[in-house]
Coordinates of C-alpha atoms in Angstrom, one line a residue:
M1 CA 208.9 30.8 86.1
S2 CA 207.1 31.5 89.3
V3 CA 203.6 30.1 89.6
D4 CA 203.4 29.8 93.4
G5 CA 199.8 30.3 94.5
D6 CA 200.8 30.8 98.2
S7 CA 203.0 33.8 97.7
S8 CA 202.7 37.4 98.8
P9 CA 199.4 39.0 99.9
L10 CA 197.5 41.5 97.8
S11 CA 198.8 45.0 97.9
S12 CA 195.4 46.6 97.9
S13 CA 194.4 48.8 100.8
G14 CA 191.6 46.4 102.0
S15 CA 193.7 43.3 101.9
D16 CA 196.4 45.0 104.0
D17 CA 194.3 43.5 106.9
F18 CA 195.9 40.1 105.8
A19 CA 199.4 41.4 105.3
A20 CA 200.9 40.4 108.7
L21 CA 198.9 37.2 108.7
L22 CA 200.1 36.0 105.3
N23 CA 203.7 37.2 105.7
E24 CA 204.4 35.7 109.1
E25 CA 201.6 33.9 110.9
L26 CA 200.4 31.7 108.1
A27 CA 203.8 30.5 107.2
G28 CA 203.7 28.5 110.4
I29 CA 200.4 26.7 109.7
S30 CA 200.5 26.2 105.9
S31 CA 202.5 23.0 106.2
D32 CA 201.5 20.2 108.5
E33 CA 205.1 19.1 108.8
S34 CA 206.2 22.4 110.3
L35 CA 203.5 22.8 112.9
E36 CA 205.3 21.1 115.8
E37 CA 208.5 22.8 115.1
E38 CA 207.0 26.3 115.1
A39 CA 205.0 25.5 118.2
D40 CA 208.3 25.0 120.1
E41 CA 209.4 28.5 119.4
T42 CA 209.3 31.0 122.4
D43 CA 206.2 33.1 122.8
Q44 CA 208.3 36.1 123.3
D45 CA 209.5 36.1 119.7
H46 CA 206.0 36.2 118.4
D47 CA 204.1 38.4 120.8
G48 CA 204.6 41.6 118.7
E49 CA 203.6 40.0 115.4
E50 CA 200.5 38.3 116.9
E51 CA 199.3 41.5 118.4
E52 CA 199.6 43.1 115.0
V53 CA 197.7 40.3 113.3
Y54 CA 194.9 40.4 115.9
E55 CA 194.7 44.2 115.8
E56 CA 194.3 44.1 112.0
L57 CA 191.5 41.5 112.3
N58 CA 189.7 43.7 114.8
V59 CA 190.0 41.5 117.9
E60 CA 188.4 43.5 120.7
D61 CA 189.4 41.2 123.6
A62 CA 193.0 42.1 123.7
D63 CA 193.6 40.2 127.0
F64 CA 192.3 37.0 125.4
A65 CA 193.4 36.7 121.8
P66 CA 196.9 38.2 121.3
K67 CA 198.4 36.4 124.2
R68 CA 197.5 32.9 122.9
S69 CA 200.7 31.3 121.7
K70 CA 201.1 29.1 118.7
R71 CA 201.5 26.1 121.0
Q72 CA 198.1 26.9 122.5
R73 CA 196.6 27.2 119.1
L74 CA 198.0 23.8 118.0
D75 CA 196.8 22.2 121.3
M76 CA 193.3 23.4 120.4
L77 CA 193.4 21.6 117.1
D78 CA 193.6 18.3 119.1
D79 CA 191.0 19.4 121.7
D80 CA 187.6 18.6 120.3
E81 CA 186.0 19.5 123.5
G82 CA 187.3 23.1 123.3
L83 CA 186.1 23.9 119.8
H84 CA 183.2 26.3 119.5
C85 CA 181.6 27.8 116.4
S86 CA 178.8 29.8 118.0
T87 CA 178.6 33.6 117.7
S88 CA 176.6 33.9 120.9
L89 CA 177.8 34.6 124.5
E90 CA 179.1 31.7 126.5
P91 CA 179.9 31.4 130.2
V92 CA 183.5 30.4 131.0
S93 CA 184.2 28.7 134.3
Q94 CA 187.0 30.0 136.4
S95 CA 188.8 28.3 139.4
S96 CA 187.1 30.8 141.7
D97 CA 183.7 29.5 140.7
V98 CA 183.0 32.9 139.1
S99 CA 181.4 32.8 135.6
V100 CA 182.3 35.5 133.2
Q101 CA 180.9 36.3 129.8
L102 CA 183.2 36.3 126.8
E103 CA 182.1 37.1 123.3
I104 CA 182.6 34.0 121.2
C105 CA 184.7 34.7 118.0
A106 CA 182.9 35.4 114.8
H107 CA 185.6 33.5 112.9
P108 CA 186.3 36.2 110.2
S109 CA 189.0 34.2 108.4
L110 CA 190.1 30.6 108.2
I111 CA 193.2 28.7 107.2
K112 CA 192.7 25.0 106.6
G113 CA 189.5 25.4 108.6
M114 CA 191.2 27.0 111.6
C115 CA 190.1 30.5 112.6
V116 CA 193.0 32.9 112.4
K117 CA 191.5 34.9 115.2
C118 CA 190.8 32.3 117.9
G119 CA 192.5 29.2 116.7
R120 CA 189.4 27.0 116.7
M121 CA 188.4 24.6 113.9
V122 CA 185.4 25.9 112.1
D123 CA 183.1 24.4 109.4
D124 CA 181.8 27.5 107.7
V125 CA 180.2 26.6 104.4
S126 CA 179.4 30.2 103.6
A127 CA 183.0 31.4 103.8
V128 CA 184.5 32.4 100.4
A129 CA 187.8 30.8 99.4
L130 CA 190.4 33.3 98.3
G131 CA 193.0 30.9 96.9
Y132 CA 194.8 33.5 94.9
I133 CA 195.8 35.2 98.2
H134 CA 196.6 32.0 100.0
K135 CA 195.6 28.5 98.8
D136 CA 194.0 27.6 102.2
L137 CA 192.4 31.0 103.0
K138 CA 188.6 31.4 103.4
V139 CA 186.9 34.6 104.5
G140 CA 183.5 34.9 106.2
S141 CA 180.8 37.0 104.5
D142 CA 180.8 39.6 107.3
E143 CA 184.6 40.0 107.1
L144 CA 184.4 40.3 103.3
A145 CA 181.8 43.0 103.6
R146 CA 184.0 44.9 106.1
L147 CA 187.1 44.6 103.9
R148 CA 185.3 45.7 100.9
N149 CA 183.8 48.7 102.6
K150 CA 187.2 49.7 104.1
D151 CA 188.9 49.2 100.7
L152 CA 186.3 51.3 98.9
K153 CA 186.8 54.2 101.2
S154 CA 190.5 54.1 100.7
L155 CA 190.2 53.7 96.9
F156 CA 187.8 56.7 96.7
R157 CA 190.3 58.9 98.5
K158 CA 192.6 58.1 95.6
K159 CA 189.8 58.7 93.1
K160 CA 190.1 55.1 91.8
L161 CA 187.6 52.3 90.9
Y162 CA 188.2 48.6 90.3
L163 CA 188.9 47.1 86.9
V164 CA 188.7 43.3 86.3
L165 CA 190.6 42.2 83.1
D166 CA 190.2 39.0 81.2
L167 CA 193.4 37.7 79.5
D168 CA 192.7 35.6 76.3
H169 CA 191.3 37.6 73.4
T170 CA 191.1 40.7 75.5
L171 CA 194.7 41.6 76.5
L172 CA 196.5 39.0 74.5
N173 CA 196.3 35.9 72.3
S174 CA 198.1 32.6 72.7
T175 CA 198.5 29.4 70.7
H176 CA 200.4 26.1 71.2
F177 CA 203.4 25.4 69.0
Q178 CA 201.6 22.6 67.1
H179 CA 198.7 24.9 66.1
I180 CA 200.9 27.3 64.2
S181 CA 199.8 27.3 60.5
P182 CA 202.3 27.1 57.7
D183 CA 201.8 30.8 56.9
E184 CA 202.7 31.6 60.6
E185 CA 206.0 29.7 60.7
Y186 CA 207.9 33.0 60.2
L187 CA 206.9 34.0 63.7
K188 CA 209.5 31.7 65.2
S189 CA 212.2 34.0 64.1
Q190 CA 210.5 37.2 65.2
T191 CA 209.9 36.5 68.9
D192 CA 211.1 38.9 71.6
S193 CA 213.5 38.1 74.4
L194 CA 212.1 37.0 77.7
Q195 CA 214.9 38.9 79.3
D196 CA 213.4 42.2 78.0
L197 CA 209.7 41.8 78.8
P198 CA 208.7 45.5 79.0
N199 CA 209.8 46.0 75.4
G200 CA 208.4 42.8 73.9
N201 CA 205.0 41.9 72.4
L202 CA 205.5 38.4 70.8
F203 CA 206.9 35.7 73.1
Q204 CA 207.9 32.1 72.7
L205 CA 207.3 30.2 76.0
D206 CA 209.1 26.9 75.7
S207 CA 208.0 25.7 79.2
M208 CA 204.4 25.9 78.0
R209 CA 205.1 25.2 74.4
M210 CA 203.2 28.1 73.2
F211 CA 203.4 31.6 71.6
T212 CA 201.8 34.6 73.2
K213 CA 201.1 37.9 71.4
L214 CA 200.2 40.9 73.4
R215 CA 197.4 43.1 72.0
P216 CA 198.6 46.4 70.5
F217 CA 198.4 49.3 72.9
V218 CA 198.2 47.0 75.9
R219 CA 201.2 48.4 77.8
T220 CA 200.0 52.0 77.4
F221 CA 196.5 50.9 78.3
L222 CA 197.7 49.3 81.6
K223 CA 199.8 52.3 82.5
E224 CA 197.0 54.8 82.0
A225 CA 194.3 52.6 83.4
S226 CA 196.3 52.1 86.6
N227 CA 195.9 55.8 87.4
M228 CA 192.1 55.4 87.5
F229 CA 191.7 51.8 88.7
E230 CA 193.0 49.1 91.0
M231 CA 193.3 46.2 88.5
Y232 CA 192.7 42.4 88.7
V233 CA 193.4 39.7 86.2
Y234 CA 190.6 37.2 86.0
T235 CA 190.9 34.2 83.6
M236 CA 189.3 30.8 83.1
G237 CA 192.8 29.5 82.4
E238 CA 194.8 27.5 84.9
R239 CA 196.9 29.3 87.5
P240 CA 200.4 28.6 86.0
Y241 CA 199.2 30.1 82.7
A242 CA 197.5 33.0 84.4
M243 CA 200.7 33.8 86.4
E244 CA 202.9 33.6 83.3
M245 CA 200.6 35.9 81.3
A246 CA 200.6 38.4 84.2
R247 CA 204.4 38.3 84.2
L248 CA 204.5 39.2 80.5
L249 CA 202.0 42.0 81.0
D250 CA 203.3 43.3 84.3
P251 CA 206.9 42.1 84.9
G252 CA 207.4 44.7 87.6
K253 CA 204.2 43.7 89.5
I254 CA 203.1 47.3 89.3
Y255 CA 199.6 46.8 88.1
F256 CA 198.3 43.5 89.4
D257 CA 200.8 42.2 92.0
S258 CA 199.1 39.1 93.3
R259 CA 195.6 40.1 92.2
V260 CA 195.6 37.2 89.6
I261 CA 192.4 35.1 89.7
S262 CA 192.3 31.8 87.8
Q263 CA 189.9 28.9 87.1
A264 CA 190.6 27.2 90.4
D265 CA 189.4 30.3 92.3
C266 CA 185.9 30.4 90.6
T267 CA 183.1 29.4 93.0
Q268 CA 180.8 28.3 90.1
K269 CA 181.6 26.0 87.3
H270 CA 182.1 27.8 83.9
Q271 CA 181.3 31.1 85.6
K272 CA 183.3 34.1 86.8
G273 CA 182.1 35.9 89.8
L274 CA 182.9 39.1 91.8
D275 CA 182.5 37.2 95.0
V276 CA 186.2 36.4 95.0
V277 CA 187.2 40.0 94.2
L278 CA 188.0 42.3 97.2
G279 CA 186.0 45.1 95.7
A280 CA 182.5 46.4 96.0
E281 CA 180.3 45.4 93.0
S282 CA 179.1 49.0 92.8
A283 CA 182.6 50.2 91.9
V284 CA 183.8 47.3 89.6
I285 CA 184.1 47.5 85.8
I286 CA 184.8 44.2 83.9
L287 CA 186.5 43.9 80.5
D288 CA 185.9 40.5 78.9
D289 CA 185.3 39.2 75.4
T290 CA 182.8 36.6 76.7
E291 CA 179.5 37.6 78.1
Y292 CA 177.9 34.4 79.3
V293 CA 180.6 33.7 81.9
W294 CA 179.4 36.9 83.7
R295 CA 175.8 36.0 84.0
Q296 CA 175.5 37.5 87.5
H297 CA 177.4 40.7 86.6
K298 CA 176.3 41.8 83.1
E299 CA 175.7 45.3 84.3
N300 CA 179.4 45.6 85.2
L301 CA 180.6 44.3 81.9
I302 CA 182.2 46.0 78.9
L303 CA 182.2 43.4 76.2
M304 CA 185.4 43.4 74.2
D305 CA 185.9 42.7 70.5
R306 CA 187.9 39.5 70.4
Y307 CA 191.6 39.7 69.5
H308 CA 192.4 36.9 67.1
Y309 CA 196.1 37.1 66.2
F310 CA 196.7 33.4 65.5
S311 CA 194.8 31.3 63.1
S312 CA 193.9 28.7 65.7
S313 CA 192.2 31.4 67.8
G314 CA 189.8 32.2 65.0
R315 CA 189.1 28.6 64.2
S316 CA 188.1 27.9 67.7
F317 CA 185.2 30.4 67.1
N318 CA 184.4 29.0 63.6
L319 CA 186.1 31.9 61.8
N320 CA 187.6 30.8 58.5
N321 CA 189.3 34.0 57.4
R322 CA 193.0 34.4 57.5
S323 CA 194.5 35.4 60.8
L324 CA 196.3 38.7 61.5
A325 CA 199.6 36.8 61.8
E326 CA 199.0 35.1 58.4
L327 CA 198.3 38.5 56.9
K328 CA 201.4 39.9 58.6
R329 CA 199.5 42.8 60.1
D330 CA 197.9 43.7 63.4
E331 CA 195.3 45.9 65.1
S332 CA 195.9 49.7 65.0
E333 CA 197.6 51.1 68.1
P334 CA 195.8 54.4 68.2
D335 CA 192.5 53.2 66.8
G336 CA 192.3 49.6 68.1
A337 CA 190.0 48.1 70.7
L338 CA 192.1 48.9 73.8
A339 CA 192.7 52.5 72.8
T340 CA 189.0 53.0 72.2
I341 CA 188.0 51.4 75.4
L342 CA 190.5 53.4 77.4
E343 CA 188.7 56.6 76.3
V344 CA 185.4 55.0 77.4
L345 CA 186.9 54.2 80.8
K346 CA 188.2 57.8 81.1
R347 CA 184.7 59.1 80.5
I348 CA 183.1 56.7 83.0
H349 CA 185.7 57.5 85.6
Q350 CA 185.2 61.3 85.1
L351 CA 181.4 61.0 85.4
F352 CA 181.6 58.8 88.5
F353 CA 183.9 61.3 90.3
D354 CA 182.2 64.4 88.8
L355 CA 182.7 67.2 91.4
E356 CA 179.3 68.7 90.6
Q357 CA 177.6 65.6 92.1
D358 CA 176.7 66.4 95.7
D359 CA 175.7 62.9 96.8
D360 CA 178.0 60.7 98.9
L361 CA 180.6 58.8 96.9
M362 CA 179.8 55.6 98.8
R363 CA 176.3 55.7 97.5
R364 CA 177.2 56.0 93.8
D365 CA 177.1 53.0 91.5
V366 CA 179.4 52.7 88.5
R367 CA 176.8 50.4 86.9
Q368 CA 174.5 53.3 86.5
V369 CA 177.3 55.4 84.9
L370 CA 177.9 52.5 82.5
K371 CA 174.3 52.4 81.5
T372 CA 174.2 56.2 81.0
V373 CA 177.2 56.2 78.8
R374 CA 176.0 53.3 76.7
S375 CA 172.6 54.9 76.2
E376 CA 174.3 57.8 74.4
V377 CA 175.9 55.8 71.7
L378 CA 172.9 55.5 69.3
K379 CA 170.8 58.2 70.9
G380 CA 168.6 59.8 68.2
C381 CA 168.5 56.7 66.0
K382 CA 165.2 55.0 65.2
L383 CA 165.6 51.5 63.8
V384 CA 163.5 49.1 61.8
F385 CA 164.8 45.5 61.1
S386 CA 164.4 43.6 57.9
R387 CA 165.3 40.0 57.4
V388 CA 167.6 39.9 60.3
W389 CA 165.9 37.0 62.1
K390 CA 163.3 34.4 61.1
I391 CA 159.7 35.2 60.4
G392 CA 157.5 34.6 63.4
E393 CA 160.2 35.1 66.0
Q394 CA 159.5 37.7 68.8
V395 CA 161.6 40.6 67.8
E396 CA 161.7 42.1 71.3
N397 CA 163.5 39.0 72.5
Q398 CA 166.3 39.2 69.9
R399 CA 169.7 40.1 71.4
L400 CA 170.4 42.6 68.6
W401 CA 167.2 44.5 69.4
E402 CA 168.1 44.5 73.1
V403 CA 171.6 45.8 72.4
A404 CA 170.3 48.6 70.1
E405 CA 168.0 49.8 72.8
E406 CA 170.7 49.6 75.4
L407 CA 172.8 51.8 73.1
G408 CA 170.0 54.4 73.2
A409 CA 168.3 53.6 69.9
I410 CA 164.5 53.4 69.5
C411 CA 163.5 50.1 67.8
C412 CA 160.1 49.7 66.0
K413 CA 158.4 47.2 63.7
E414 CA 156.8 49.5 61.2
L415 CA 158.1 52.2 58.9
D416 CA 157.3 55.9 59.3
A417 CA 158.9 59.2 58.5
S418 CA 160.8 59.3 61.8
V419 CA 162.7 56.1 61.1
T420 CA 166.4 56.9 60.6
H421 CA 167.9 53.4 59.9
V422 CA 166.8 50.2 58.3
V423 CA 168.9 47.3 59.5
S424 CA 168.9 44.5 57.0
T425 CA 170.8 41.6 55.4
D426 CA 169.2 42.0 52.0
M427 CA 168.8 45.1 49.7
G428 CA 165.8 43.4 48.0
T429 CA 163.4 43.6 50.9
E430 CA 160.5 46.1 50.8
K431 CA 161.9 47.9 53.8
S432 CA 165.4 48.1 52.3
R433 CA 164.0 49.6 49.1
W434 CA 162.0 52.1 51.2
A435 CA 165.2 53.2 52.9
V436 CA 166.9 53.8 49.6
K437 CA 163.9 55.6 48.1
Y438 CA 163.6 58.0 51.1
K439 CA 167.3 58.4 51.6
K440 CA 167.4 56.7 55.0
F441 CA 170.5 54.8 56.3
L442 CA 170.5 51.2 55.2
V443 CA 173.0 49.2 57.2
N444 CA 173.8 45.6 58.0
P445 CA 173.6 44.2 61.6
S446 CA 177.3 44.6 62.0
W447 CA 176.8 48.3 62.4
I448 CA 175.0 47.7 65.8
E449 CA 177.6 45.1 66.8
A450 CA 180.5 47.5 66.1
A451 CA 178.8 50.3 68.1
N452 CA 178.4 47.8 70.9
F453 CA 182.1 46.9 71.0
L454 CA 183.4 50.4 70.4
W455 CA 180.9 52.4 72.4
Q456 CA 180.5 55.0 69.7
R457 CA 178.3 55.3 66.6
Q458 CA 180.1 54.0 63.5
P459 CA 180.1 55.5 59.9
E460 CA 177.1 54.0 58.2
D461 CA 179.0 53.9 54.8
S462 CA 181.3 51.3 56.3
F463 CA 178.4 48.9 56.9
A464 CA 176.5 48.9 53.6
V465 CA 174.1 46.0 52.8
N466 CA 175.3 43.7 50.1
D467 CA 173.2 43.2 47.0
S468 CA 172.3 39.4 47.1
K469 CA 171.4 39.4 43.4
K470 CA 174.8 40.6 42.4
E471 CA 176.4 38.0 44.6
H472 CA 174.7 35.2 42.8

């Protein structure tokens, strides 16, 4: 299996600026052992490709940058006197005693600390490491902004947005061999061939000693979503695992190509961030089953209902019920989480590119569209809560209260005729009895949670409150 993190560049429009650099130029400086050998090559063989690289990176001084040979660049690595990191103008002495002003390089991108534009060594602590493109690549903030702006314009011409996808519990579920329960042993004889990835959904990965089950509808989801989005994989798993899962999901490299971000690429511990995504935040939608890892980007997030196919997966979240594998069943293809969210994504995409809007596309923000769509889910519902949290706690600070309001419901503390729902865990409370007496909806808190995951109001009858007296 290929897990090489230094391989091909991204195929997105914005990252085309790196294409020549990564395919040709960087091959010569990614290994210390090959530097001298490459420096001895003739300049004539590389003039064409270097001009292309510098042109892509917007080098304005064509007489200065493109003609520097690799030998000259390497010499600069050993010439501490000649390294400059300033962005100001600097006089350059000539033999004729005439001083000219050359604009000092802004150092847009670095490889092993060396600017790919001017060849100088630079210590730029603000540059962002994009290790999934090339393990030694760092890009300056100004260059990232330029790339994102360029990519956004290109993407909008195709009527596309960005979609960042988590792996575990969102698109698939994995477990190690030793964690298979006795009731899941039958799976060993039902795995699909690794030689026929596009038609399989349950795989035995001997090299990683694990089973992986793809979530139902995932292949249709990726195919249809690719028409609306440029997609990234973003996982807290290690890179070899991330690459292998991407191979199972996208064997032809049609959907992700090299846009696979793993734990090592994160710039904050235990956090995922869009700073390493070559996409403008205003055009990014995130699908993930875990909210807290996206603390800086909650407005971009669609929270997914977790996919627990294996028993070990449920146990890791303190779930004691039998797994889907143990029950020998699975999520519904047409009515499961991915099929439901695909319809949500279609609606968001349609609203974002609505032709009736007369404002500039570049000024639109998908986060506002997400907020609008969410606010329609429980619109018209007025809720009162009963015995859902402890007495004395501030109800306005409760996450369930916040979620209900985000979904468009009105939440209040007191009963009145306009209340439509009582959310409770006990039929015996005063408010629960009031709901029954006046024929209001009486639902348990899972009704709100289901609406939150599925982005649509759920049938109240499916979330009836249990009679605690009968249970005892």
